[in-house]
Amino acid sequence: MSELKTAIADAVKTAMKAGEKDRLSTLRMVSAAIKQKEVDERRSLEDADVLAILDKMVKQRRESLEQYESAGRDDLASAERAEIALIGEFLPQPLTDAEIDALIDAAIDETGAESVRDMGKVMGIIKPKAQGRADMGAVSGRVKGKLG
């Protein structure tokens, strides 16, 4: 079992014992998403796979948060913020802008990329290193800016 899955399962048990209903609900949702992916793919997920799921969940919640804030729904926005913070506990430390730039430069050098057409090669190298540690949409935009 991957370390992340174990950590999430332990957090579920702890939340149950402590009677933290909101935390437990979010953790169960995370566990369900992981289990669903395992059932769909008929394999046990590794930490990288779990990170991708957590990253996707955070991205979805950020999009919902923007919509709730623009609609003036502070009650729903605060719930999304709480879920983002909870899921974020299981994500690795985010990369700094300098670290992202260094990753991009190294990937461009490694692939010999010269134009936006080579972006797929560059992102293929960056994604496993930055998954869960940076917003991949923003990284993609920065890569495009350097190659453009």
Coordinates of C-alpha atoms in Angstrom, one line a residue:
M1 CA 0.0 0.0 0.0
S2 CA 1.3 3.4 -0.9
E3 CA 2.4 5.8 1.9
L4 CA -0.2 8.4 0.9
K5 CA -3.1 5.9 1.0
T6 CA -1.9 4.7 4.4
A7 CA -1.7 8.3 5.7
I8 CA -5.2 9.0 4.4
A9 CA -6.6 5.8 5.9
D10 CA -5.0 6.7 9.3
A11 CA -6.4 10.3 9.1
V12 CA -9.9 8.8 8.5
K13 CA -9.6 6.6 11.6
T14 CA -8.3 9.6 13.7
A15 CA -11.2 11.8 12.5
M16 CA -13.7 9.1 13.4
K17 CA -12.3 8.7 16.9
A18 CA -12.2 12.5 17.4
G19 CA -15.8 12.9 16.1
E20 CA -14.7 15.5 13.4
K21 CA -17.6 15.1 11.0
D22 CA -16.6 17.7 8.4
R23 CA -13.0 16.4 8.3
L24 CA -14.2 12.8 8.1
S25 CA -16.6 13.6 5.3
T26 CA -13.8 15.1 3.2
L27 CA -11.4 12.3 3.9
R28 CA -14.0 9.7 3.0
M29 CA -14.5 11.5 -0.3
V30 CA -10.8 11.4 -1.0
S31 CA -10.7 7.7 -0.1
A32 CA -13.6 7.0 -2.4
A33 CA -12.0 8.7 -5.3
I34 CA -8.8 6.7 -4.8
K35 CA -10.8 3.4 -4.5
Q36 CA -12.8 4.3 -7.6
K37 CA -9.7 4.8 -9.6
E38 CA -8.3 1.5 -8.4
V39 CA -11.5 -0.3 -9.3
D40 CA -11.6 1.4 -12.7
E41 CA -8.0 0.5 -13.5
R42 CA -8.0 -2.9 -11.7
R43 CA -4.7 -2.2 -9.9
S44 CA -3.3 -0.8 -6.7
L45 CA -2.3 2.9 -7.1
E46 CA 1.2 4.2 -6.3
D47 CA 1.9 7.5 -4.6
A48 CA 2.2 9.3 -7.9
D49 CA -1.3 8.2 -8.9
V50 CA -2.7 9.2 -5.6
L51 CA -1.0 12.6 -5.9
A52 CA -2.6 13.1 -9.4
I53 CA -6.0 12.4 -7.8
L54 CA -5.4 14.8 -5.0
D55 CA -4.1 17.4 -7.4
K56 CA -7.2 17.1 -9.5
M57 CA -9.5 17.3 -6.5
V58 CA -7.8 20.6 -5.3
K59 CA -8.1 22.0 -8.9
Q60 CA -11.8 21.2 -9.0
R61 CA -12.3 22.9 -5.6
R62 CA -10.4 26.0 -6.6
E63 CA -12.6 26.4 -9.7
S64 CA -15.7 25.9 -7.5
L65 CA -14.3 28.4 -5.0
E66 CA -14.0 31.1 -7.7
Q67 CA -17.6 30.5 -8.8
Y68 CA -18.9 30.6 -5.3
E69 CA -17.0 33.8 -4.5
S70 CA -18.2 35.6 -7.7
A71 CA -21.8 34.5 -6.8
G72 CA -21.4 35.9 -3.3
R73 CA -22.0 32.4 -1.7
D74 CA -19.6 32.8 1.3
D75 CA -21.0 29.7 3.0
L76 CA -20.1 27.4 0.1
A77 CA -16.8 29.2 -0.5
S78 CA -15.7 28.6 3.1
A79 CA -16.5 24.9 2.8
E80 CA -14.4 24.7 -0.4
R81 CA -11.5 26.5 1.3
A82 CA -11.7 24.0 4.2
E83 CA -11.6 21.0 1.7
I84 CA -8.7 22.5 -0.2
A85 CA -6.7 23.0 3.1
L86 CA -7.5 19.4 4.2
I87 CA -6.5 17.8 0.9
G88 CA -3.4 20.0 0.8
E89 CA -2.2 18.3 4.0
F90 CA -1.4 15.3 1.9
L91 CA 0.3 17.1 -0.9
P92 CA 4.0 17.7 -0.9
Q93 CA 5.5 21.2 -0.3
P94 CA 4.6 23.5 -3.3
L95 CA 7.4 24.5 -5.6
T96 CA 8.7 28.1 -5.6
D97 CA 8.7 30.2 -8.8
A98 CA 12.5 29.8 -9.0
E99 CA 12.2 26.0 -8.7
I100 CA 9.5 25.9 -11.4
D101 CA 11.7 28.0 -13.7
A102 CA 14.7 25.7 -13.1
L103 CA 12.5 22.7 -14.0
I104 CA 11.3 24.3 -17.2
D105 CA 14.8 25.4 -18.2
A106 CA 16.2 21.9 -17.5
A107 CA 13.4 20.2 -19.5
I108 CA 13.9 22.6 -22.4
D109 CA 17.6 21.9 -22.5
E110 CA 17.0 18.1 -22.2
T111 CA 14.5 18.0 -25.0
G112 CA 16.2 20.6 -27.2
A113 CA 12.8 22.3 -27.5
E114 CA 12.7 25.3 -29.8
S115 CA 9.1 26.2 -30.3
V116 CA 5.6 25.7 -28.9
R117 CA 5.3 22.6 -31.1
D118 CA 7.8 20.9 -28.7
M119 CA 5.7 21.8 -25.6
G120 CA 4.4 18.2 -25.2
K121 CA 7.9 16.8 -24.8
V122 CA 8.8 19.5 -22.2
M123 CA 5.6 19.0 -20.2
G124 CA 6.2 15.2 -20.3
I125 CA 9.4 15.7 -18.4
I126 CA 8.1 18.4 -16.0
K127 CA 4.8 16.8 -15.0
P128 CA 6.1 13.8 -13.0
K129 CA 8.4 16.2 -11.1
A130 CA 5.8 18.9 -10.4
Q131 CA 2.6 16.9 -10.0
G132 CA 0.9 17.9 -6.8
R133 CA 3.5 20.6 -6.1
A134 CA 2.5 23.2 -8.7
D135 CA -0.6 24.2 -10.7
M136 CA 0.1 22.4 -14.0
G137 CA -2.0 25.0 -16.0
A138 CA 0.2 27.8 -14.7
V139 CA 3.4 25.8 -15.5
S140 CA 2.1 25.1 -19.0
G141 CA 1.6 28.8 -19.5
R142 CA 5.1 29.6 -18.4
V143 CA 6.5 26.9 -20.7
K144 CA 4.5 28.4 -23.6
G145 CA 5.9 31.8 -22.7
K146 CA 9.5 30.6 -22.8
L147 CA 9.0 28.6 -26.0
G148 CA 6.8 31.2 -27.8

